Amino acid sequence: MNSNEGQKSVKIERVTMSKKICILGLGYIGMPTAAMFASNGYEIVGVDVNETVVNQLNKGEITIEEPYLGDLVKQVVSEKRLRASVTPEEADVFIIAVPTPIMDDKSADMTYVESATRMIVPYLKKGDTIILESTSPPGTVEKLMCPILETSGFDLHEDLYVAHSPERVIPGKILIELVENNRIVGGINEASSRKVMHLYESFVKGEIYLTDATTAEMCKLMENTFRDVNISLANELAIICEQMGINAWDVIEFANKHPRVFIHQPGPGVGGHCLAVDPWFIVEKFPEDTKIIRLARETNDLMPMHVFKRLKGILGTLRNKTVTVLGITYKPDIDDLRESPILQLVELLEEIEGITLKLVDPYVSEYRHLTEDVQDALTDTDMIILGVNHHEFSELDFADVKVPVLDTRNFLSKESREQLGDNYYLIGKGRQL
Ligand code: SAJ
């Protein structure tokens, strides 16, 4: 199947266009998706187990930080096209966008997907569509969801449409990417794929590619695994270059001039709820046959410890020192702290006897050791770590800084580096031996 074949049936499907959508999970994906469908003519009921999220949404307020989302939600709530509830209700389409967290043994916690699927069963009617958007281990739709949906008494292939359509948007640009990105739709049969494709066509400007459910699940996981493995290669290179006294960032820049080479960027580790998690969902299913994927994960997970060791190497001892950390989120210009490697670094630092930590982050309002006194954090300290390259930090003036600065992102301007002179240290760059 491909999207061109699917185009043929657009007209027929449009006539019976589904109108009411129930979206389960009002987080980073469910909330923007709800707002997007609402602003494209659908009636949306957003369902969340968290009453605070539900109450705030009904007032037109959102609980996550994402550019433009607040305004859009306010508008569609005031126009009564989006409302929230703690329980599902009858609808034409059910979209499951609940979390799939990782457990201590590195397997996926599928209880939210399972309970969301069970929750909708009593509300299903013939002709309804069920879509899983949550990133899930391969086989989730076929092996976990379908048996639960069958308890409704409906024949899944005759009476319902079921598909996986993974979200692939990047935090910070969610509303843009929801519209512009290509999308994969993997149905349990061709009719499901096409039905779901037409639904997303209401706002998606990218291509929509049709496949089966398990292929769609694996595609999503491999996209993030591809990125994670490539970053681990860059991180390994960084560690080697530090020992050789050369600069990994130069190696990457020049190597990437080759038309078929694209080495990613080294850094303090890989965070967020996607790259740091999704590869494990493949490892979980095939532990014996996923050596590269596992090793990449482990390599990236060791980066906060590597940064910690470099700090110790620079200062000699960290005991009774003051350390300033600029940026604690998992990546720049967002408020998301999930799996942040810098927080893992902070936890390692907290173990040191007598240490004082000063954390600066314009996107985070609550966390231990946070300070808003940036001037003090830059001058009354023994060491500065540039953890996250928030754009606000490009305005910082390092002229008065007389202590070592460790840049984990190759972020500081040429001018600041020159001002710092020998006090400037970079992850991935060693000093000449
Ligand atoms: N990072 C590096 N080096 C790089 C690129 C990223 O160290 O060269 C680090 C970042 O600093 C961050 C982490 O990786 O800590 C992840 O950031 P990211 O920007 O690569 O990705 P996410 O987690 O914000 O979003 C990813 C995206 N996936 C891909 O680009 C393949 C996004 O499109 C997905 O929708 C999202 O995962 C998701 O929800 O799965």
Coordinates of N, CA, C and O in Angstrom, one line a residue, residues 305 308-309 311-313 315-323 344-357 369 382 385:
M305 N 28.5 10.5 33.8 CA 29.7 10.0 34.6 C 31.0 10.5 34.0 O 31.9 11.0 34.7
F308 N 31.3 14.1 34.8 CA 31.6 14.2 36.2 C 33.2 14.0 36.4 O 33.8 14.7 37.2
K309 N 33.7 13.0 35.7 CA 35.1 12.7 35.9 C 36.0 13.8 35.3 O 37.0 14.1 35.8
L311 N 35.1 16.9 35.3 CA 35.1 18.0 36.4 C 36.1 17.7 37.4 O 36.9 18.6 37.8
K312 N 36.1 16.5 37.9 CA 37.1 16.1 39.0 C 38.5 16.3 38.5 O 39.4 16.8 39.2
G313 N 38.7 15.9 37.2 CA 40.1 16.1 36.6 C 40.5 17.5 36.6 O 41.7 17.9 36.8
L315 N 39.2 20.2 38.4 CA 39.3 20.8 39.8 C 40.2 20.1 40.8 O 40.5 20.6 41.8
G316 N 40.6 18.9 40.4 CA 41.4 18.1 41.4 C 40.4 17.4 42.4 O 40.2 16.2 42.3
T317 N 39.8 18.2 43.3 CA 38.8 17.7 44.1 C 37.5 18.5 44.0 O 37.6 19.7 43.8
L318 N 36.4 17.9 44.2 CA 35.1 18.7 44.2 C 34.7 19.0 45.6 O 33.7 19.7 45.8
R319 N 35.3 18.4 46.6 CA 34.9 18.6 48.0 C 34.9 20.0 48.4 O 35.9 20.8 48.1
N320 N 33.9 20.5 49.0 CA 33.7 21.9 49.5 C 33.8 22.9 48.4 O 34.1 24.1 48.7
K321 N 33.6 22.5 47.2 CA 33.6 23.5 46.1 C 32.2 24.0 45.8 O 31.2 23.3 46.1
T322 N 32.2 25.1 45.1 CA 30.9 25.6 44.5 C 30.9 25.3 43.0 O 31.9 25.7 42.3
V323 N 29.9 24.7 42.5 CA 29.8 24.4 41.1 C 28.5 24.9 40.5 O 27.4 24.7 41.1
Q344 N 21.3 13.9 36.0 CA 22.1 12.7 36.5 C 23.4 13.2 37.0 O 24.0 12.7 38.0
L345 N 24.0 14.2 36.3 CA 25.2 14.8 36.7 C 25.0 15.5 38.0 O 25.9 15.4 38.9
V346 N 23.9 16.2 38.2 CA 23.7 16.9 39.4 C 23.6 15.9 40.6 O 24.1 16.2 41.6
E347 N 22.9 14.8 40.3 CA 22.9 13.8 41.4 C 24.2 13.3 41.8 O 24.5 13.0 42.9
L348 N 25.1 13.1 40.8 CA 26.5 12.7 41.1 C 27.2 13.7 42.0 O 27.9 13.4 42.9
L349 N 27.0 15.0 41.6 CA 27.6 16.1 42.3 C 27.1 16.2 43.8 O 27.8 16.5 44.7
E350 N 25.8 15.9 43.9 CA 25.2 16.0 45.2 C 25.8 15.1 46.2 O 25.7 15.3 47.5
E351 N 26.4 14.0 45.7 CA 27.1 13.0 46.6 C 28.3 13.6 47.3 O 28.8 13.0 48.3
I352 N 28.9 14.6 46.7 CA 30.2 15.1 47.1 C 30.0 15.9 48.5 O 29.2 16.8 48.6
E353 N 30.9 15.6 49.4 CA 30.9 16.3 50.7 C 31.1 17.8 50.6 O 32.1 18.2 49.9
G354 N 30.3 18.5 51.2 CA 30.5 20.0 51.3 C 30.3 20.8 50.0 O 30.6 22.0 49.9
I355 N 29.8 20.1 49.0 CA 29.6 20.8 47.7 C 28.5 21.8 47.8 O 27.5 21.6 48.4
T356 N 28.6 23.0 47.1 CA 27.5 23.9 46.9 C 27.1 23.9 45.4 O 28.0 24.1 44.6
L357 N 25.9 23.7 45.1 CA 25.5 23.7 43.7 C 24.6 25.0 43.4 O 23.8 25.3 44.2
H369 N 18.4 23.6 44.4 CA 19.6 24.4 44.1 C 19.4 25.4 43.0 O 20.4 26.0 42.5
D382 N 33.4 28.0 41.8 CA 34.7 27.4 41.5 C 34.8 26.8 40.1 O 35.9 26.6 39.6
I385 N 29.6 24.7 34.5 CA 29.4 23.7 33.5 C 28.3 24.2 32.6 O 27.2 24.6 33.1

